[in-house]
PDB file of C-alpha atoms (C1' of nucleotides) in Angstrom:
ATOM      1  CA  MET A 216     168.751  -0.811 -69.880  1.00 35.00           C
ATOM      2  CA  VAL A 217     169.297  -0.178 -73.533  1.00 31.00           C
ATOM      3  CA  LEU A 218     170.760   3.239 -74.027  1.00 27.00           C
ATOM      4  CA  GLU A 219     171.506   2.793 -77.690  1.00 29.00           C
ATOM      5  CA  HIS A 220     167.850   3.037 -78.599  1.00 28.00           C
ATOM      6  CA  GLU A 221     168.053   6.156 -80.728  1.00 29.00           C
ATOM      7  CA  LEU A 222     171.079   5.247 -82.813  1.00 28.00           C
ATOM      8  CA  PRO A 223     171.202   1.499 -83.293  1.00 31.00           C
ATOM      9  CA  ARG A 224     174.097   1.681 -85.735  1.00 33.00           C
ATOM     10  CA  PRO A 225     177.081   3.930 -86.404  1.00 34.00           C
ATOM     11  CA  VAL A 226     175.482   5.719 -89.384  1.00 36.00           C
ATOM     12  CA  PRO A 227     178.841   6.565 -90.911  1.00 36.00           C
ATOM     13  CA  SER A 228     177.410   8.745 -93.660  1.00 35.00           C
ATOM     14  CA  ASP A 229     174.220  10.068 -95.200  1.00 39.00           C
ATOM     15  CA  GLU A 230     172.630  10.372 -91.763  1.00 44.00           C
ATOM     16  CA  LEU A 231     168.940  10.534 -92.621  1.00 52.00           C
ATOM     17  CA  ALA A 232     169.475   9.321 -96.163  1.00 50.00           C
ATOM     18  CA  GLY A 233     170.315   5.923 -94.770  1.00 65.00           C
ATOM     19  CA  CYS A 234     167.226   5.838 -92.585  1.00 80.00           C
ATOM     20  CA  PRO A 235     164.433   3.372 -93.328  1.00 85.00           C
ATOM     21  CA  VAL A 236     162.178   6.044 -94.841  1.00 88.00           C
ATOM     22  CA  GLY A 237     164.688   7.125 -97.425  1.00 88.00           C
ATOM     23  CA  LYS A 238     165.531   3.547 -98.196  1.00 89.00           C
ATOM     24  CA  LEU A 239     161.861   2.725 -98.717  1.00 93.00           C
ATOM     25  CA  MET A 240     161.165   5.692-100.952  1.00 92.00           C
ATOM     26  CA  ARG A 241     164.108   4.868-103.147  1.00 92.00           C
ATOM     27  CA  ARG A 242     163.056   1.249-103.101  1.00 93.00           C
ATOM     28  CA  VAL A 243     159.583   1.941-104.487  1.00 95.00           C
ATOM     29  CA  GLY A 244     160.507   5.136-106.316  1.00 93.00           C
ATOM     30  CA  ASP A 245     161.645   3.509-109.518  1.00 94.00           C
ATOM     31  CA  LYS A 246     159.622   3.414-112.684  1.00 94.00           C
ATOM     32  CA  TRP A 247     157.529   0.267-112.239  1.00 96.00           C
ATOM     33  CA  THR A 248     157.548  -0.967-108.637  1.00 96.00           C
ATOM     34  CA  LEU A 249     154.465   0.923-107.511  1.00 95.00           C
ATOM     35  CA  VAL A 250     152.460  -0.073-110.545  1.00 94.00           C
ATOM     36  CA  LEU A 251     153.172  -3.708-109.794  1.00 96.00           C
ATOM     37  CA  ILE A 252     152.320  -3.362-106.111  1.00 96.00           C
ATOM     38  CA  VAL A 253     149.019  -1.715-106.898  1.00 94.00           C
ATOM     39  CA  LEU A 254     148.166  -4.221-109.629  1.00 96.00           C
ATOM     40  CA  LEU A 255     149.077  -7.216-107.466  1.00 97.00           C
ATOM     41  CA  GLY A 256     147.230  -5.582-104.588  1.00 96.00           C
ATOM     42  CA  GLY A 257     144.064  -6.204-106.557  1.00 96.00           C
ATOM     43  CA  ARG A 258     144.699  -9.859-107.301  1.00 97.00           C
ATOM     44  CA  ALA A 259     147.365 -12.333-108.355  1.00 98.00           C
ATOM     45  CA  HIS A 260     148.599 -11.994-111.926  1.00 98.00           C
ATOM     46  CA  ARG A 261     150.511 -14.122-114.348  1.00 98.00           C
ATOM     47  CA  TYR A 262     153.636 -12.892-116.053  1.00 98.00           C
ATOM     48  CA  ASN A 263     152.272 -12.035-119.465  1.00 97.00           C
ATOM     49  CA  GLU A 264     149.108 -10.763-117.874  1.00 97.00           C
ATOM     50  CA  LEU A 265     151.199  -8.148-116.083  1.00 97.00           C
ATOM     51  CA  HIS A 266     153.102  -7.475-119.274  1.00 97.00           C
ATOM     52  CA  ARG A 267     149.853  -6.719-121.077  1.00 96.00           C
ATOM     53  CA  SER A 268     148.318  -4.724-118.226  1.00 95.00           C
ATOM     54  CA  ILE A 269     151.244  -2.351-117.902  1.00 94.00           C
ATOM     55  CA  GLU A 270     151.568  -0.488-121.129  1.00 92.00           C
ATOM     56  CA  GLY A 271     155.116   0.510-121.910  1.00 93.00           C
ATOM     57  CA  ILE A 272     157.005  -1.929-119.696  1.00 96.00           C
ATOM     58  CA  SER A 273     159.638  -4.152-121.274  1.00 97.00           C
ATOM     59  CA  ARG A 274     159.841  -7.816-120.351  1.00 97.00           C
ATOM     60  CA  ARG A 275     163.308  -7.126-119.067  1.00 97.00           C
ATOM     61  CA  MET A 276     162.158  -4.504-116.579  1.00 98.00           C
ATOM     62  CA  LEU A 277     159.075  -6.505-115.638  1.00 98.00           C
ATOM     63  CA  THR A 278     161.273  -9.434-114.672  1.00 98.00           C
ATOM     64  CA  ARG A 279     163.835  -7.285-112.888  1.00 98.00           C
ATOM     65  CA  THR A 280     161.222  -5.399-110.897  1.00 98.00           C
ATOM     66  CA  LEU A 281     159.409  -8.575-109.920  1.00 98.00           C
ATOM     67  CA  ARG A 282     162.674 -10.199-108.858  1.00 97.00           C
ATOM     68  CA  GLY A 283     163.480  -7.219-106.697  1.00 97.00           C
ATOM     69  CA  LEU A 284     160.116  -7.293-104.997  1.00 98.00           C
ATOM     70  CA  GLU A 285     160.467 -11.009-104.506  1.00 97.00           C
ATOM     71  CA  ALA A 286     163.901 -10.617-102.947  1.00 96.00           C
ATOM     72  CA  ASP A 287     162.476  -8.146-100.433  1.00 96.00           C
ATOM     73  CA  GLY A 288     159.705 -10.521 -99.502  1.00 97.00           C
ATOM     74  CA  LEU A 289     156.994  -8.266-100.888  1.00 98.00           C
ATOM     75  CA  VAL A 290     155.928 -10.484-103.772  1.00 98.00           C
ATOM     76  CA  ARG A 291     155.574 -14.237-104.000  1.00 98.00           C
ATOM     77  CA  ARG A 292     156.343 -16.135-107.195  1.00 98.00           C
ATOM     78  CA  GLU A 293     154.567 -19.433-107.752  1.00 98.00           C
ATOM     79  CA  VAL A 294     155.549 -21.706-110.579  1.00 97.00           C
ATOM     80  CA  HIS A 295     152.968 -24.238-111.646  1.00 95.00           C
ATOM     81  CA  PRO A 296     154.686 -27.109-113.475  1.00 90.00           C
ATOM     82  CA  THR A 297     152.180 -27.208-116.307  1.00 90.00           C
ATOM     83  CA  LEU A 298     152.903 -27.301-120.016  1.00 88.00           C
ATOM     84  CA  PRO A 299     153.600 -24.618-120.960  1.00 90.00           C
ATOM     85  CA  PRO A 300     154.673 -23.397-117.500  1.00 93.00           C
ATOM     86  CA  THR A 301     152.489 -20.819-115.782  1.00 96.00           C
ATOM     87  CA  VAL A 302     153.826 -18.441-113.165  1.00 98.00           C
ATOM     88  CA  GLU A 303     151.690 -16.499-110.763  1.00 98.00           C
ATOM     89  CA  TYR A 304     152.750 -13.410-108.840  1.00 98.00           C
ATOM     90  CA  SER A 305     150.974 -12.142-105.758  1.00 98.00           C
ATOM     91  CA  LEU A 306     151.633  -9.899-102.780  1.00 98.00           C
ATOM     92  CA  THR A 307     152.920 -11.523 -99.624  1.00 98.00           C
ATOM     93  CA  PRO A 308     151.316 -10.554 -96.288  1.00 98.00           C
ATOM     94  CA  LEU A 309     154.215  -8.115 -95.874  1.00 98.00           C
ATOM     95  CA  GLY A 310     153.553  -6.717 -99.322  1.00 98.00           C
ATOM     96  CA  ARG A 311     149.891  -6.234 -98.522  1.00 98.00           C
ATOM     97  CA  THR A 312     150.718  -4.160 -95.445  1.00 98.00           C
ATOM     98  CA  LEU A 313     152.561  -1.822 -97.765  1.00 97.00           C
ATOM     99  CA  LEU A 314     149.269  -0.983 -99.483  1.00 97.00           C
ATOM    100  CA  VAL A 315     148.291   1.102 -96.452  1.00 96.00           C
ATOM    101  CA  PRO A 316     150.986   3.814 -96.610  1.00 96.00           C
ATOM    102  CA  VAL A 317     150.894   3.622-100.403  1.00 95.00           C
ATOM    103  CA  SER A 318     147.227   4.544-100.227  1.00 94.00           C
ATOM    104  CA  ALA A 319     148.085   7.505 -98.038  1.00 94.00           C
ATOM    105  CA  MET A 320     150.580   8.673-100.645  1.00 94.00           C
ATOM    106  CA  ALA A 321     147.989   8.048-103.340  1.00 93.00           C
ATOM    107  CA  GLU A 322     145.424  10.152-101.557  1.00 94.00           C
ATOM    108  CA  TRP A 323     147.855  13.038-101.214  1.00 96.00           C
ATOM    109  CA  ALA A 324     148.858  12.656-104.825  1.00 94.00           C
ATOM    110  CA  VAL A 325     145.361  12.855-106.266  1.00 93.00           C
ATOM    111  CA  LEU A 326     144.522  15.755-103.961  1.00 95.00           C
ATOM    112  CA  HIS A 327     147.610  17.886-104.547  1.00 96.00           C
ATOM    113  CA  ASP A 328     149.179  16.779-107.796  1.00 94.00           C
ATOM    114  CA  ALA A 329     147.428  19.522-109.721  1.00 94.00           C
ATOM    115  CA  GLU A 330     148.672  22.047-107.170  1.00 95.00           C
ATOM    116  CA  MET A 331     152.269  21.030-107.801  1.00 95.00           C
ATOM    117  CA  THR A 332     151.713  21.195-111.539  1.00 93.00           C
ATOM    118  CA  ARG A 333     150.246  24.677-111.229  1.00 94.00           C
ATOM    119  CA  ALA A 334     153.106  25.812-109.010  1.00 94.00           C
ATOM    120  CA  ARG A 335     155.574  24.528-111.561  1.00 91.00           C
ATOM    121  CA  ALA A 336     153.704  26.171-114.423  1.00 90.00           C
ATOM    122  CA  ALA A 337     153.619  29.472-112.567  1.00 88.00           C
ATOM    123  CA  GLN A 338     157.417  29.513-112.480  1.00 82.00           C
ATOM    124  CA  LEU A 339     157.591  30.320-116.172  1.00 72.00           C
TER     125      LEU A 339
ATOM    126  CA  MET B 270     125.190   9.594-117.130  1.00 36.00           C
ATOM    127  CA  VAL B 271     128.937   9.476-117.096  1.00 32.00           C
ATOM    128  CA  LEU B 272     130.105   6.160-118.394  1.00 29.00           C
ATOM    129  CA  GLU B 273     133.750   7.145-118.593  1.00 30.00           C
ATOM    130  CA  HIS B 274     134.135   7.060-114.851  1.00 29.00           C
ATOM    131  CA  GLU B 275     136.864   4.442-114.717  1.00 31.00           C
ATOM    132  CA  LEU B 276     139.161   5.886-117.364  1.00 29.00           C
ATOM    133  CA  PRO B 277     139.007   9.685-117.207  1.00 33.00           C
ATOM    134  CA  ARG B 278     141.784  10.206-119.760  1.00 34.00           C
ATOM    135  CA  PRO B 279     143.211   8.438-122.781  1.00 36.00           C
ATOM    136  CA  VAL B 280     146.336   7.225-120.969  1.00 38.00           C
ATOM    137  CA  PRO B 281     148.328   6.757-124.164  1.00 38.00           C
ATOM    138  CA  SER B 282     151.204   4.979-122.468  1.00 36.00           C
ATOM    139  CA  ASP B 283     152.509   3.822-119.121  1.00 40.00           C
ATOM    140  CA  GLU B 284     148.954   3.535-117.856  1.00 45.00           C
ATOM    141  CA  LEU B 285     149.429   3.572-114.101  1.00 54.00           C
ATOM    142  CA  ALA B 286     152.996   4.833-114.327  1.00 51.00           C
ATOM    143  CA  GLY B 287     151.651   8.219-115.394  1.00 65.00           C
ATOM    144  CA  CYS B 288     149.181   8.414-112.536  1.00 80.00           C
ATOM    145  CA  PRO B 289     149.681  10.904-109.710  1.00 85.00           C
ATOM    146  CA  VAL B 290     150.916   8.255-107.294  1.00 88.00           C
ATOM    147  CA  GLY B 291     153.714   7.097-109.523  1.00 88.00           C
ATOM    148  CA  LYS B 292     154.616  10.680-110.312  1.00 89.00           C
ATOM    149  CA  LEU B 293     154.800  11.524-106.626  1.00 92.00           C
ATOM    150  CA  MET B 294     156.911   8.538-105.698  1.00 92.00           C
ATOM    151  CA  ARG B 295     159.365   9.307-108.433  1.00 91.00           C
ATOM    152  CA  ARG B 296     159.311  12.928-107.391  1.00 93.00           C
ATOM    153  CA  VAL B 297     160.316  12.246-103.800  1.00 94.00           C
ATOM    154  CA  GLY B 298     162.165   9.017-104.514  1.00 93.00           C
ATOM    155  CA  ASP B 299     165.495  10.574-105.344  1.00 94.00           C
ATOM    156  CA  LYS B 300     168.453  10.590-103.042  1.00 93.00           C
ATOM    157  CA  TRP B 301     167.862  13.722-100.977  1.00 96.00           C
ATOM    158  CA  THR B 302     164.311  15.051-101.347  1.00 96.00           C
ATOM    159  CA  LEU B 303     162.825  13.191 -98.392  1.00 95.00           C
ATOM    160  CA  VAL B 304     165.670  14.109 -96.097  1.00 93.00           C
ATOM    161  CA  LEU B 305     165.090  17.761 -96.879  1.00 96.00           C
ATOM    162  CA  ILE B 306     161.331  17.517 -96.399  1.00 96.00           C
ATOM    163  CA  VAL B 307     161.749  15.851 -93.027  1.00 94.00           C
ATOM    164  CA  LEU B 308     164.436  18.298 -91.897  1.00 95.00           C
ATOM    165  CA  LEU B 309     162.455  21.342 -93.027  1.00 97.00           C
ATOM    166  CA  GLY B 310     159.367  19.791 -91.482  1.00 96.00           C
ATOM    167  CA  GLY B 311     161.029  20.349 -88.135  1.00 96.00           C
ATOM    168  CA  ARG B 312     161.921  24.004 -88.698  1.00 97.00           C
ATOM    169  CA  ALA B 313     163.300  26.432 -91.247  1.00 98.00           C
ATOM    170  CA  HIS B 314     166.965  26.003 -92.110  1.00 98.00           C
ATOM    171  CA  ARG B 315     169.648  28.060 -93.781  1.00 98.00           C
ATOM    172  CA  TYR B 316     171.619  26.788 -96.722  1.00 98.00           C
ATOM    173  CA  ASN B 317     174.833  25.824 -95.025  1.00 97.00           C
ATOM    174  CA  GLU B 318     172.901  24.616 -92.036  1.00 97.00           C
ATOM    175  CA  LEU B 319     171.264  22.054 -94.299  1.00 97.00           C
ATOM    176  CA  HIS B 320     174.595  21.299 -95.875  1.00 97.00           C
ATOM    177  CA  ARG B 321     176.062  20.505 -92.478  1.00 96.00           C
ATOM    178  CA  SER B 322     173.024  18.577 -91.217  1.00 95.00           C
ATOM    179  CA  ILE B 323     172.926  16.210 -94.168  1.00 94.00           C
ATOM    180  CA  GLU B 324     176.131  14.285 -94.167  1.00 91.00           C
ATOM    181  CA  GLY B 325     177.230  13.274 -97.607  1.00 93.00           C
ATOM    182  CA  ILE B 326     175.273  15.740 -99.719  1.00 95.00           C
ATOM    183  CA  SER B 327     177.157  17.931-102.175  1.00 97.00           C
ATOM    184  CA  ARG B 328     176.337  21.613-102.478  1.00 97.00           C
ATOM    185  CA  ARG B 329     175.386  20.959-106.045  1.00 97.00           C
ATOM    186  CA  MET B 330     172.728  18.394-105.137  1.00 97.00           C
ATOM    187  CA  LEU B 331     171.540  20.431-102.166  1.00 98.00           C
ATOM    188  CA  THR B 332     170.873  23.375-104.441  1.00 98.00           C
ATOM    189  CA  ARG B 333     169.304  21.269-107.183  1.00 98.00           C
ATOM    190  CA  THR B 334     167.014  19.425-104.785  1.00 98.00           C
ATOM    191  CA  LEU B 335     165.940  22.625-103.069  1.00 98.00           C
ATOM    192  CA  ARG B 336     165.238  24.267-106.422  1.00 97.00           C
ATOM    193  CA  GLY B 337     163.101  21.331-107.443  1.00 97.00           C
ATOM    194  CA  LEU B 338     161.078  21.438-104.263  1.00 97.00           C
ATOM    195  CA  GLU B 339     160.713  25.182-104.660  1.00 97.00           C
ATOM    196  CA  ALA B 340     159.495  24.802-108.234  1.00 96.00           C
ATOM    197  CA  ASP B 341     156.806  22.395-107.072  1.00 96.00           C
ATOM    198  CA  GLY B 342     155.658  24.804-104.391  1.00 97.00           C
ATOM    199  CA  LEU B 343     156.718  22.538-101.563  1.00 98.00           C
ATOM    200  CA  VAL B 344     159.533  24.681-100.216  1.00 98.00           C
ATOM    201  CA  ARG B 345     159.837  28.429 -99.841  1.00 98.00           C
ATOM    202  CA  ARG B 346     163.130  30.239-100.305  1.00 98.00           C
ATOM    203  CA  GLU B 347     163.604  33.522 -98.462  1.00 98.00           C
ATOM    204  CA  VAL B 348     166.601  35.716 -99.176  1.00 97.00           C
ATOM    205  CA  HIS B 349     167.506  38.207 -96.476  1.00 95.00           C
ATOM    206  CA  PRO B 350     169.598  41.003 -98.018  1.00 90.00           C
ATOM    207  CA  THR B 351     172.167  41.019 -95.256  1.00 90.00           C
ATOM    208  CA  LEU B 352     175.939  40.993 -95.592  1.00 88.00           C
ATOM    209  CA  PRO B 353     176.835  38.291 -96.258  1.00 90.00           C
ATOM    210  CA  PRO B 354     173.456  37.213 -97.627  1.00 93.00           C
ATOM    211  CA  THR B 355     171.468  34.677 -95.635  1.00 96.00           C
ATOM    212  CA  VAL B 356     168.899  32.373 -97.216  1.00 98.00           C
ATOM    213  CA  GLU B 357     166.239  30.520 -95.314  1.00 98.00           C
ATOM    214  CA  TYR B 358     164.358  27.501 -96.548  1.00 98.00           C
ATOM    215  CA  SER B 359     161.065  26.298 -95.104  1.00 98.00           C
ATOM    216  CA  LEU B 360     158.113  24.137 -96.048  1.00 98.00           C
ATOM    217  CA  THR B 361     155.136  25.827 -97.660  1.00 98.00           C
ATOM    218  CA  PRO B 362     151.638  24.934 -96.413  1.00 98.00           C
ATOM    219  CA  LEU B 363     151.457  22.486 -99.320  1.00 98.00           C
ATOM    220  CA  GLY B 364     154.782  21.026 -98.308  1.00 98.00           C
ATOM    221  CA  ARG B 365     153.594  20.571 -94.753  1.00 98.00           C
ATOM    222  CA  THR B 366     150.574  18.565 -95.878  1.00 98.00           C
ATOM    223  CA  LEU B 367     153.024  16.164 -97.462  1.00 97.00           C
ATOM    224  CA  LEU B 368     154.369  15.326 -94.016  1.00 96.00           C
ATOM    225  CA  VAL B 369     151.223  13.300 -93.339  1.00 96.00           C
ATOM    226  CA  PRO B 370     151.629  10.571 -95.976  1.00 95.00           C
ATOM    227  CA  VAL B 371     155.380  10.699 -95.512  1.00 95.00           C
ATOM    228  CA  SER B 372     154.825   9.841 -91.871  1.00 94.00           C
ATOM    229  CA  ALA B 373     152.703   6.883 -92.914  1.00 94.00           C
ATOM    230  CA  MET B 374     155.526   5.670 -95.118  1.00 94.00           C
ATOM    231  CA  ALA B 375     157.964   6.308 -92.292  1.00 93.00           C
ATOM    232  CA  GLU B 376     155.907   4.263 -89.872  1.00 94.00           C
ATOM    233  CA  TRP B 377     155.793   1.344 -92.285  1.00 96.00           C
ATOM    234  CA  ALA B 378     159.488   1.691 -92.929  1.00 94.00           C
ATOM    235  CA  VAL B 379     160.562   1.539 -89.298  1.00 93.00           C
ATOM    236  CA  LEU B 380     158.171  -1.333 -88.655  1.00 95.00           C
ATOM    237  CA  HIS B 381     159.056  -3.503 -91.627  1.00 96.00           C
ATOM    238  CA  ASP B 382     162.445  -2.429 -92.897  1.00 94.00           C
ATOM    239  CA  ALA B 383     164.186  -5.136 -90.914  1.00 94.00           C
ATOM    240  CA  GLU B 384     161.758  -7.677 -92.342  1.00 96.00           C
ATOM    241  CA  MET B 385     162.745  -6.723 -95.885  1.00 95.00           C
ATOM    242  CA  THR B 386     166.398  -6.884 -94.945  1.00 93.00           C
ATOM    243  CA  ARG B 387     165.953 -10.340 -93.452  1.00 94.00           C
ATOM    244  CA  ALA B 388     164.019 -11.526 -96.495  1.00 94.00           C
ATOM    245  CA  ARG B 389     166.807 -10.294 -98.728  1.00 91.00           C
ATOM    246  CA  ALA B 390     169.471 -11.895 -96.548  1.00 90.00           C
ATOM    247  CA  ALA B 391     167.614 -15.191 -96.579  1.00 89.00           C
ATOM    248  CA  GLN B 392     167.943 -15.304-100.376  1.00 82.00           C
ATOM    249  CA  LEU B 393     171.617 -16.129-100.139  1.00 73.00           C
TER     250      LEU B 393
ATOM    251  C1'  DC C 183     177.667  32.592 -97.151  1.00 82.70           C
ATOM    252  C1'  DT C 184     175.233  31.003-101.179  1.00 82.70           C
ATOM    253  C1'  DG C 185     175.497  29.565-104.929  1.00 82.70           C
ATOM    254  C1'  DA C 186     176.704  28.434-110.625  1.00 82.70           C
ATOM    255  C1'  DA C 187     179.486  25.834-114.129  1.00 82.70           C
ATOM    256  C1'  DT C 188     181.946  22.136-115.830  1.00 82.70           C
ATOM    257  C1'  DC C 189     183.590  17.474-116.119  1.00 82.70           C
ATOM    258  C1'  DC C 190     182.972  12.759-115.498  1.00 82.70           C
ATOM    259  C1'  DA C 191     181.534   8.110-113.512  1.00 82.70           C
ATOM    260  C1'  DT C 192     177.756   5.257-112.552  1.00 82.70           C
ATOM    261  C1'  DC C 193     173.225   3.370-113.340  1.00 82.70           C
ATOM    262  C1'  DG C 194     168.434   2.827-114.640  1.00 82.70           C
ATOM    263  C1'  DG C 195     166.127   1.410-118.285  1.00 82.70           C
ATOM    264  C1'  DG C 196     164.791   0.682-123.516  1.00 82.70           C
ATOM    265  C1'  DA C 197     165.501  -2.181-127.933  1.00 82.70           C
ATOM    266  C1'  DT C 198     166.540  -6.303-129.699  1.00 82.70           C
ATOM    267  C1'  DA C 199     167.569 -11.070-130.130  1.00 82.70           C
ATOM    268  C1'  DC C 200     167.867 -15.682-128.178  1.00 82.70           C
ATOM    269  C1'  DT C 201     166.087 -19.832-124.927  1.00 82.70           C
ATOM    270  C1'  DG C 202     163.775 -23.746-122.188  1.00 82.70           C
TER     271       DG C 202
ATOM    272  C1'  DC D 189     154.502 -19.099-121.787  1.00 82.70           C
ATOM    273  C1'  DA D 190     158.128 -17.083-119.195  1.00 82.70           C
ATOM    274  C1'  DG D 191     161.950 -15.656-119.245  1.00 82.70           C
ATOM    275  C1'  DT D 192     167.697 -14.370-120.302  1.00 82.70           C
ATOM    276  C1'  DA D 193     171.575 -11.872-122.609  1.00 82.70           C
ATOM    277  C1'  DT D 194     173.665  -8.002-124.901  1.00 82.70           C
ATOM    278  C1'  DC D 195     174.092  -3.467-126.410  1.00 82.70           C
ATOM    279  C1'  DC D 196     173.414   1.259-125.777  1.00 82.70           C
ATOM    280  C1'  DC D 197     171.758   5.787-124.357  1.00 82.70           C
ATOM    281  C1'  DG D 198     170.137   9.417-121.344  1.00 82.70           C
ATOM    282  C1'  DA D 199     169.668  10.785-116.590  1.00 82.70           C
ATOM    283  C1'  DT D 200     171.511  11.030-111.840  1.00 82.70           C
ATOM    284  C1'  DG D 201     174.730  12.585-109.030  1.00 82.70           C
ATOM    285  C1'  DG D 202     179.703  13.337-107.124  1.00 82.70           C
ATOM    286  C1'  DA D 203     184.125  16.237-107.427  1.00 82.70           C
ATOM    287  C1'  DT D 204     186.010  20.325-108.457  1.00 82.70           C
ATOM    288  C1'  DT D 205     186.411  25.040-109.716  1.00 82.70           C
ATOM    289  C1'  DC D 206     184.692  29.810-110.224  1.00 82.70           C
ATOM    290  C1'  DA D 207     181.706  33.879-108.504  1.00 82.70           C
ATOM    291  C1'  DG D 208     178.629  37.556-106.272  1.00 82.70           C
TER     292       DG D 208
END
DNA sequence: CTGAATCCATCGGGATACTG
DNA sequence: CAGTATCCCGATGGATTCAG
């Protein structure tokens, strides 16, 4: 039988930091990833549509973030060879499954965000 | 009746990026926060105990991360005036509620992390 | 044992300009 | 319309040293 069930790999450093949870949080913890996931969770969007919907994002970061999500198989990029070209972004099935835990985080956030703010304010 | 149901506040910039969800993900998305939450979710730990349990963390970052969690009311710091002094860190009730959505993220991570890795590998 | 202080490398991310 | 390329700055975080 498989005895190496608990520790599939050597884990040379960072122990828990290298675990899937930490990886995921860092993956979606940047400035724009979550916004895109939530937006695309609603419906497919075109590039400039996203750029307009997300106030404050630069085209550079929009592209980079989308490319990252695409590389991880969370977002699909469809180019329609029209003139001018139109590109549509949508969540993949894998990306849509991510909406579940994200919602759990969202629920906690809306419930307890104020509490954290108050705690931080009370420090002064 | 309340017509401003959909947009409670002005949201001058960053729209969704300033929402509680994004704030939370950025809050716990750094390198060590989640590791600490999970570890302290098990039981209270002393400073050097944490330092030994988390391979790769510097004392500087351990202290900084703990202070941040403490400021947000997620972690409690108890100093026992012994000689030498001993300090115990544990999750507050608020911090423990965070274990719920974190577990949801964890479940997704262990289920789909390999899928993301494969997707990324397939890009080459 | 439990930190604080300082220095320094890396990196995320914004502004701007250019392209097919 | 949908990007790419370059420059640049502030934040993150590691290494090291000092201290109660």
